[in-house]
mmCIF file of C-alpha atoms in Angstrom:
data_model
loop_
_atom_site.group_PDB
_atom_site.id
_atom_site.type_symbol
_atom_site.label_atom_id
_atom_site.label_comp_id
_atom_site.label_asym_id
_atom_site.label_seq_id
_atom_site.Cartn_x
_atom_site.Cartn_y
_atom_site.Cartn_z
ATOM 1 C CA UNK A 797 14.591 -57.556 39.761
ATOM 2 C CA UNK A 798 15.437 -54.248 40.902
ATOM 3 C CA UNK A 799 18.304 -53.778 38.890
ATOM 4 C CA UNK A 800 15.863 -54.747 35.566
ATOM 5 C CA UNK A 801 13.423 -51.982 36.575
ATOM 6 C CA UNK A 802 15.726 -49.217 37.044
ATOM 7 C CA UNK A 803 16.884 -50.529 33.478
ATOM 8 C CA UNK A 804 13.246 -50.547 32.073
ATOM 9 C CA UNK A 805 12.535 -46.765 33.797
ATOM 10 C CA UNK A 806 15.830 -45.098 32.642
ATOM 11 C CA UNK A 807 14.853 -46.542 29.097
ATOM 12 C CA UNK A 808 11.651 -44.897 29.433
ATOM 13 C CA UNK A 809 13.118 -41.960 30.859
ATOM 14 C CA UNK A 810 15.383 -41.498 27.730
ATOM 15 C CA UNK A 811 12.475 -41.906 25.634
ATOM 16 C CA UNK A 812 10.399 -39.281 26.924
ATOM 17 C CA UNK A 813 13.599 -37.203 26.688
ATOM 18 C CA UNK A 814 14.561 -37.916 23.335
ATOM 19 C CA UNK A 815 10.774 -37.267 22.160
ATOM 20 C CA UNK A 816 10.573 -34.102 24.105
ATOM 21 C CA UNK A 817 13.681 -32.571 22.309
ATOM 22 C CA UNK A 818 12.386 -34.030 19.148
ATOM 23 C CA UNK A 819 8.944 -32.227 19.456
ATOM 24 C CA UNK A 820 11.321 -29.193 20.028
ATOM 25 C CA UNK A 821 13.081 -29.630 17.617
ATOM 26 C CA UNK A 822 10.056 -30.362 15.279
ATOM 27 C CA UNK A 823 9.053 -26.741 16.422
ATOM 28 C CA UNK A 824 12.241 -24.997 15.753
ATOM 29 C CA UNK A 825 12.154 -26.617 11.831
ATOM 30 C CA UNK A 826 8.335 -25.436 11.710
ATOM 31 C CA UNK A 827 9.419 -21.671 13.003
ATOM 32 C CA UNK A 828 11.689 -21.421 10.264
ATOM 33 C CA UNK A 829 10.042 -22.723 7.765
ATOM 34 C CA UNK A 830 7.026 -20.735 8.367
ATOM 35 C CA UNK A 831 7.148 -17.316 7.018
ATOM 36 C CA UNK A 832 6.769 -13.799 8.404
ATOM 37 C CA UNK A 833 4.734 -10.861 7.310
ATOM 38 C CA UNK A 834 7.035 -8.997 5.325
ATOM 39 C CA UNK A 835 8.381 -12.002 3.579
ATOM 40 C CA UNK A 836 4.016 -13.634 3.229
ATOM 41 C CA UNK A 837 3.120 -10.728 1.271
ATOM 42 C CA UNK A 838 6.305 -9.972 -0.740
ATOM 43 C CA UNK A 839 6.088 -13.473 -2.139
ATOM 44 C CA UNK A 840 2.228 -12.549 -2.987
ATOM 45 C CA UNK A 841 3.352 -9.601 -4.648
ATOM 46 C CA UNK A 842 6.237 -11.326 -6.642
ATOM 47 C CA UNK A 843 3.599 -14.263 -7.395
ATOM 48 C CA UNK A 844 1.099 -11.458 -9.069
ATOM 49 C CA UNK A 845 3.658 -9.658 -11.421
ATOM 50 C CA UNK A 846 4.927 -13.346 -12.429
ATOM 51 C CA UNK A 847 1.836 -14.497 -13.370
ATOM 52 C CA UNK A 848 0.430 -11.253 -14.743
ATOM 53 C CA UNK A 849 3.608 -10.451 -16.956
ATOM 54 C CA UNK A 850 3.406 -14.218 -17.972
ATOM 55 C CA UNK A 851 -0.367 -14.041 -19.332
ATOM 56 C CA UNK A 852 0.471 -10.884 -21.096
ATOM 57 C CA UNK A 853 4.001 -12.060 -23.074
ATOM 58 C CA UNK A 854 2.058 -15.422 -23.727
ATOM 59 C CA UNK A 855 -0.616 -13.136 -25.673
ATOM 60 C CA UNK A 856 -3.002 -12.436 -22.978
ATOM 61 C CA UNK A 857 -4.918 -9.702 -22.985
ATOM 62 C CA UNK A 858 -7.332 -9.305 -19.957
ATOM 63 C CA UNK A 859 -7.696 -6.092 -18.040
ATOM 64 C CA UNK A 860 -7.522 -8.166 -14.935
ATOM 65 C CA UNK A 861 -3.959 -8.945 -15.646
ATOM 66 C CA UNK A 862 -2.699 -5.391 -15.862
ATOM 67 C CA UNK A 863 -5.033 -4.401 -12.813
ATOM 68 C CA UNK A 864 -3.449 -7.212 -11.118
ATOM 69 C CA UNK A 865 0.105 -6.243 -12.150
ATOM 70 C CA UNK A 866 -0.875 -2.710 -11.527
ATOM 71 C CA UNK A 867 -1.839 -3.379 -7.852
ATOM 72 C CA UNK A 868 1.159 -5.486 -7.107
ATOM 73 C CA UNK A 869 3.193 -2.379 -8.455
ATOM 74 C CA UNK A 870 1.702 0.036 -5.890
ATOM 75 C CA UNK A 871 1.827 -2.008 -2.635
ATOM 76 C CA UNK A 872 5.541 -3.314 -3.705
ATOM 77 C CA UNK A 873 6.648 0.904 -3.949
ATOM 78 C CA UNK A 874 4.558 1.751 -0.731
ATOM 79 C CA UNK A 875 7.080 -1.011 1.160
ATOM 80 C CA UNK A 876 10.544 -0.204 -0.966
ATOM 81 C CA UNK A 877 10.141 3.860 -0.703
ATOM 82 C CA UNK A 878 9.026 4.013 2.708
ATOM 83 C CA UNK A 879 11.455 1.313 3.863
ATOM 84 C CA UNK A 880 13.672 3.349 1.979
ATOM 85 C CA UNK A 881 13.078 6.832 2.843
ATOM 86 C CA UNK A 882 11.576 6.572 5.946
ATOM 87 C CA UNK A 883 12.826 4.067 8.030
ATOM 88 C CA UNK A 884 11.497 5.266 11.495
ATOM 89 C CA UNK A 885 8.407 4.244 10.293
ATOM 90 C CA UNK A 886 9.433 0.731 9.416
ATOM 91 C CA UNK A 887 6.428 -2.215 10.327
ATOM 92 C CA UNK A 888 5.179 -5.783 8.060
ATOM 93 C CA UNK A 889 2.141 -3.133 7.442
ATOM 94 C CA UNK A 890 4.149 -1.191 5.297
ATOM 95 C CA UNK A 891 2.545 -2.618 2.276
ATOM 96 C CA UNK A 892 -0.703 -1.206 2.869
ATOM 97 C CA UNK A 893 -1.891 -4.627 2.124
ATOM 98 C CA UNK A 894 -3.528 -5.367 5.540
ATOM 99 C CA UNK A 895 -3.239 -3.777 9.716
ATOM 100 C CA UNK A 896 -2.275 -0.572 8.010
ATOM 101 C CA UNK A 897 -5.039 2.135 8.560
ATOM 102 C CA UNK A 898 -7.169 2.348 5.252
ATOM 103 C CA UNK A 899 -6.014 -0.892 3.481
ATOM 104 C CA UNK A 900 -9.250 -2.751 4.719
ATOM 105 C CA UNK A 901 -11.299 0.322 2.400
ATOM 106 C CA UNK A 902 -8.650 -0.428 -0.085
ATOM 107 C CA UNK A 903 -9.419 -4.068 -0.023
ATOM 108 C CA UNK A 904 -12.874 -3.507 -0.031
ATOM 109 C CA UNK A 905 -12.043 -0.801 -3.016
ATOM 110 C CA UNK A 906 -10.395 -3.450 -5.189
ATOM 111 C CA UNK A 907 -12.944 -6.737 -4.563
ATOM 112 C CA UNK A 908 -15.754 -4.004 -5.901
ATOM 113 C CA UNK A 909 -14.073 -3.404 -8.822
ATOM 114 C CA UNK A 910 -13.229 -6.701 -9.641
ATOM 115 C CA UNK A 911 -16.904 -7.332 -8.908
ATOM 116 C CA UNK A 912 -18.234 -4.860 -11.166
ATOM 117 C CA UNK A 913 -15.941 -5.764 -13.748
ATOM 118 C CA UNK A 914 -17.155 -9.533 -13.489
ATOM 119 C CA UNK A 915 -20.307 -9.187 -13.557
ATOM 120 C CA UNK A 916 -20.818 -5.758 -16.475
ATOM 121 C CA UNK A 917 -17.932 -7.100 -18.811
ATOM 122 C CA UNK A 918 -20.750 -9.818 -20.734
ATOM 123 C CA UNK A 919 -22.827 -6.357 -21.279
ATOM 124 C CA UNK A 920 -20.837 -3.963 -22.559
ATOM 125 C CA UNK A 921 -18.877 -4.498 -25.674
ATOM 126 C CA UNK A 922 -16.120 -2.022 -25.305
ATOM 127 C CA UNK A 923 -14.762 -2.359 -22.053
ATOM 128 C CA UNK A 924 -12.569 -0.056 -20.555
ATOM 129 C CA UNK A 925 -9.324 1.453 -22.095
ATOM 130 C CA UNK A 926 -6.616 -1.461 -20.402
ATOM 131 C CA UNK A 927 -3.741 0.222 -21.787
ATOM 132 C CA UNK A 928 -4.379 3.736 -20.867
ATOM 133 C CA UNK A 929 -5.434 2.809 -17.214
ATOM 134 C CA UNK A 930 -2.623 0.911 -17.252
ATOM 135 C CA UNK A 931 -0.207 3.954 -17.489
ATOM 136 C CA UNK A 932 -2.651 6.307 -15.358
ATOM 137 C CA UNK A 933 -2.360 3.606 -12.430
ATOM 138 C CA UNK A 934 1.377 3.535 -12.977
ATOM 139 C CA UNK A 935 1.979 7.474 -13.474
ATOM 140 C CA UNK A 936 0.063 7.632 -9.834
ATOM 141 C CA UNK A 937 2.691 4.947 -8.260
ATOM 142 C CA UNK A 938 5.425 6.784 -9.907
ATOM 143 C CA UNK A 939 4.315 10.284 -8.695
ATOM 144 C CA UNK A 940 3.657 8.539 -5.196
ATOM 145 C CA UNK A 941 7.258 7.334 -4.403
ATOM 146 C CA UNK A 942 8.363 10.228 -5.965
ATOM 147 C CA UNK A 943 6.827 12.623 -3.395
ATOM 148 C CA UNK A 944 7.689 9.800 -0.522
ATOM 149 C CA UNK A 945 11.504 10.086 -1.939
ATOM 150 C CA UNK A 946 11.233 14.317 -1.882
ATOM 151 C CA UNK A 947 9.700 14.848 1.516
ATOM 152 C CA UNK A 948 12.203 11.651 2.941
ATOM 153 C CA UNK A 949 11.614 11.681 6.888
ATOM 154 C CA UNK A 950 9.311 14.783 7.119
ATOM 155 C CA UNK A 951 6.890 11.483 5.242
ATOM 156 C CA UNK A 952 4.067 10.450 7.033
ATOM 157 C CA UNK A 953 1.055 8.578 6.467
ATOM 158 C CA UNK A 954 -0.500 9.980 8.909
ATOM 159 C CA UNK A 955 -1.873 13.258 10.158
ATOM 160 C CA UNK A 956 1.722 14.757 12.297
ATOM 161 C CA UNK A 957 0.406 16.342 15.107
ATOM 162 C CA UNK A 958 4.283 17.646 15.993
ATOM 163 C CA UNK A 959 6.385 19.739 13.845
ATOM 164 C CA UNK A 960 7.978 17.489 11.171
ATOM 165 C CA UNK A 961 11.877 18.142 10.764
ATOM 166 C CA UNK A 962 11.753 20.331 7.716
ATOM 167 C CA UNK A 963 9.324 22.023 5.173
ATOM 168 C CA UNK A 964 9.182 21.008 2.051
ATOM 169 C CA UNK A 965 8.389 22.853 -1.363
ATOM 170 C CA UNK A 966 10.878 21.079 -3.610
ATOM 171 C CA UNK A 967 10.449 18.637 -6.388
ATOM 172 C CA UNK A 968 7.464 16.963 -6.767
ATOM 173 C CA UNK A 969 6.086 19.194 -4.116
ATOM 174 C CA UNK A 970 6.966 22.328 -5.736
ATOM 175 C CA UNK A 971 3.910 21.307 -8.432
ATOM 176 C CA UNK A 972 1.538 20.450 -5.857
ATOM 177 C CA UNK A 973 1.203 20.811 -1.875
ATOM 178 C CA UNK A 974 0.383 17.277 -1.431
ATOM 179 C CA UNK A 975 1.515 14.699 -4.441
ATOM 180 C CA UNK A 976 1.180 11.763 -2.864
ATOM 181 C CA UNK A 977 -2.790 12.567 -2.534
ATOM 182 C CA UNK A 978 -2.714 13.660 -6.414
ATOM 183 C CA UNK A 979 -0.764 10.158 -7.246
ATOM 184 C CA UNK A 980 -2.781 7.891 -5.317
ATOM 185 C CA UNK A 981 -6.140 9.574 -6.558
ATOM 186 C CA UNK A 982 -4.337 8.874 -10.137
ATOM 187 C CA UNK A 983 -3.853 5.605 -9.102
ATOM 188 C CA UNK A 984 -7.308 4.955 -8.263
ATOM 189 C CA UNK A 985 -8.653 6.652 -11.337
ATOM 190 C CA UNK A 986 -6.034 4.482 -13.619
ATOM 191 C CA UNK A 987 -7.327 1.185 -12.206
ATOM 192 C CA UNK A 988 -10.792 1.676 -12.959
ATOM 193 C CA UNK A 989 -10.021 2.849 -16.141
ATOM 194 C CA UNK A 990 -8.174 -0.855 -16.573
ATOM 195 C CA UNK A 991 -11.434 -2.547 -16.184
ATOM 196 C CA UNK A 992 -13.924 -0.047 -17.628
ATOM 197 C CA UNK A 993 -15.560 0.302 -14.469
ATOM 198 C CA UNK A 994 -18.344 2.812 -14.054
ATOM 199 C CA UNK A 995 -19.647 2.842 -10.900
ATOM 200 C CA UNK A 996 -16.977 2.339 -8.690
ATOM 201 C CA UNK A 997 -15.281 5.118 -10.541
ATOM 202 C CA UNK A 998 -17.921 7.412 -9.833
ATOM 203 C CA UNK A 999 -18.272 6.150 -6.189
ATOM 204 C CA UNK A 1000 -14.245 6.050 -5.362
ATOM 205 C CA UNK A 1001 -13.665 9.235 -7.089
ATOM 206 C CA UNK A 1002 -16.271 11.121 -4.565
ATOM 207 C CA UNK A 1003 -15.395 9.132 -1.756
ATOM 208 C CA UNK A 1004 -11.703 10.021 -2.125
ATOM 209 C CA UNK A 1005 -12.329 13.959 -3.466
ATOM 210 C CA UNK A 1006 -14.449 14.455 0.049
ATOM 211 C CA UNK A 1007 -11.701 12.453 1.977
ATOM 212 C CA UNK A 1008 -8.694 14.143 0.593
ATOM 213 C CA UNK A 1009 -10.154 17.527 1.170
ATOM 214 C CA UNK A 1010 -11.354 16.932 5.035
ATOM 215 C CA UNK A 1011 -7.989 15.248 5.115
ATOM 216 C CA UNK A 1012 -5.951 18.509 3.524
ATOM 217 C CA UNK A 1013 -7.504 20.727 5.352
ATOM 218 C CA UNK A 1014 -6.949 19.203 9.079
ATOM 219 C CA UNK A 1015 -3.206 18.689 8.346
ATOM 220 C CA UNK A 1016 -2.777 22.057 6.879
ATOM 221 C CA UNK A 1017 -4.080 23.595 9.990
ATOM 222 C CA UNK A 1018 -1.142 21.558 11.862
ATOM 223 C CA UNK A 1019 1.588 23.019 8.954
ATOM 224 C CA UNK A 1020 -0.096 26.566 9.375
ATOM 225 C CA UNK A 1021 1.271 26.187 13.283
ATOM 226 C CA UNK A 1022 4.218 24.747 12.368
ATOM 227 C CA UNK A 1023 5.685 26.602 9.913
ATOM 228 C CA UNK A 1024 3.572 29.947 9.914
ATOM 229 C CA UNK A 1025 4.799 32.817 7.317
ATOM 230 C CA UNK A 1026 6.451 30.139 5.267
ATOM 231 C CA UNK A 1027 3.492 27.669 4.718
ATOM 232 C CA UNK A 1028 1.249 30.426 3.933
ATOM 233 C CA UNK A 1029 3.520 31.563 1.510
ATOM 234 C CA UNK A 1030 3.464 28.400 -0.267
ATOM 235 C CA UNK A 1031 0.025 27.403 0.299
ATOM 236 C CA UNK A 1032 -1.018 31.032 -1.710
ATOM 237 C CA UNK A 1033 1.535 29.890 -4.549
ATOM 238 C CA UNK A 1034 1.064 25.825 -4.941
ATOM 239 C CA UNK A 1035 -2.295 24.637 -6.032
ATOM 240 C CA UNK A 1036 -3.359 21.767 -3.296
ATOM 241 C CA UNK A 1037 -3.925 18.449 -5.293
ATOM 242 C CA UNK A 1038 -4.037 19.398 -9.298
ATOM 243 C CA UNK A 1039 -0.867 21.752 -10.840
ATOM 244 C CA UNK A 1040 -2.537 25.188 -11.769
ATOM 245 C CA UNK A 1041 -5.991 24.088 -11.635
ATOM 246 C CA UNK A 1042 -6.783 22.995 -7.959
#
């Protein structure tokens, strides 16, 4: 009698074992199937130029595909050049997609367009200039990583409140102080140009010439103390935003 209940309890006892390691198990196959961050929104971004290119070659020709590819563009080169160029600064918010500072305004920025564009496009005949926008919103990603790639680790996307390692005035910074303002204001001006947008243009384009100006002129007073003779020197030669003009 004894000796058949030790049998049944060691049975039992392997039981529970084997089902605990299973459930362990079970979680190690879920951990690596599930995906992080990074990979979660490069797969959203790789999804959206699939689909977007594939509806224009297939002789689509909404706006909302090239606004879509358009925006995939952008947050893909906001991950690759700063990944790239500045790697001290590497996090899954790189994209600017979400838990970055600002990307729940740009969220908000891109559902109102879409909005307005949904709900003015059966009222207006001609709307928007797709193909123009299109290369606007691109020109701004372009002249974006191109002043992330120039100013490498000195790159922030935030206010520095310590000296960065090196001023500089070369490249895309010797035709404005601050091109990655000037491409991302191109950006946004190219996207609602996609969709014809009115409003939103006239709202973001405010919004952002107030907020780049406040912005421009609390991190210049941090340059002026960092650099002194040299970034006044520049400042009176290099037009802030806009080559020649402003």
């Amino acid at each position: 009698m004894n000796a058949a209940h030790d049998c049944a309890g060691s049975n039992r006892q392997l039981r529970l074992t084997g089902q605990r390691q299973g459930e362990r198990l079970g979680v190690k196959r879920l951990s690596c199937v599930s995906m992080n961050p990074v990979t979660t929104q490069a797969v959203l971004l790789v999804a959206s130029c699939t689909f977007s290119l594939g509806y224009m070659v297939t002789g689509g020709n909404s706006p909302l595909a090239k606004y879509v590819l358009a925006w995939a563009l952008f947050h893909a080169s906001e991950y690759i050049c700063t990944l790239r160029y500045l790697p001290r600064t590497k996090t899954p918010y790189l994209f600017l997609i979400y838990g970055a500072t600002g990307s729940v305004q740009l969220a908000a920025l891109h559902l109102l367009s879409v909005s307005e564009y949904v709900i003015t496009q059966k009222f207006w005949v001609c709307h928007g200039v797709p193909k123009v926008g299109f290369v606007l919103a691109l020109t701004g990603v372009l002249v974006r990583a191109r002043a992330i790639h120039d100013c490498g680790d000195s790159f922030s996307h935030y206010i520095e409140t310590s000296s960065p390692r090196r001023l500089v005035t070369c490249g895309a910074y010797a035709w404005c102080r601050h091109p990655s303002y000037a491409g991302f204001v191109l950006y946004v001006v190219g996207m609602q140009a996609i969709l014809g947008n009115l409003f939103v243009f006239v709202a973001s384009v405010v919004v952002l010439i107030r907020f780049f100006t406040r912005r421009i002129e609390i991190e210049e007073h941090f340059l002026i103390d960092f650099y002194g003779p040299a970034y006044l020197q520049y400042k009176a030669r290099v037009r802030a935003l806009v080559p020649c003009i402003y």
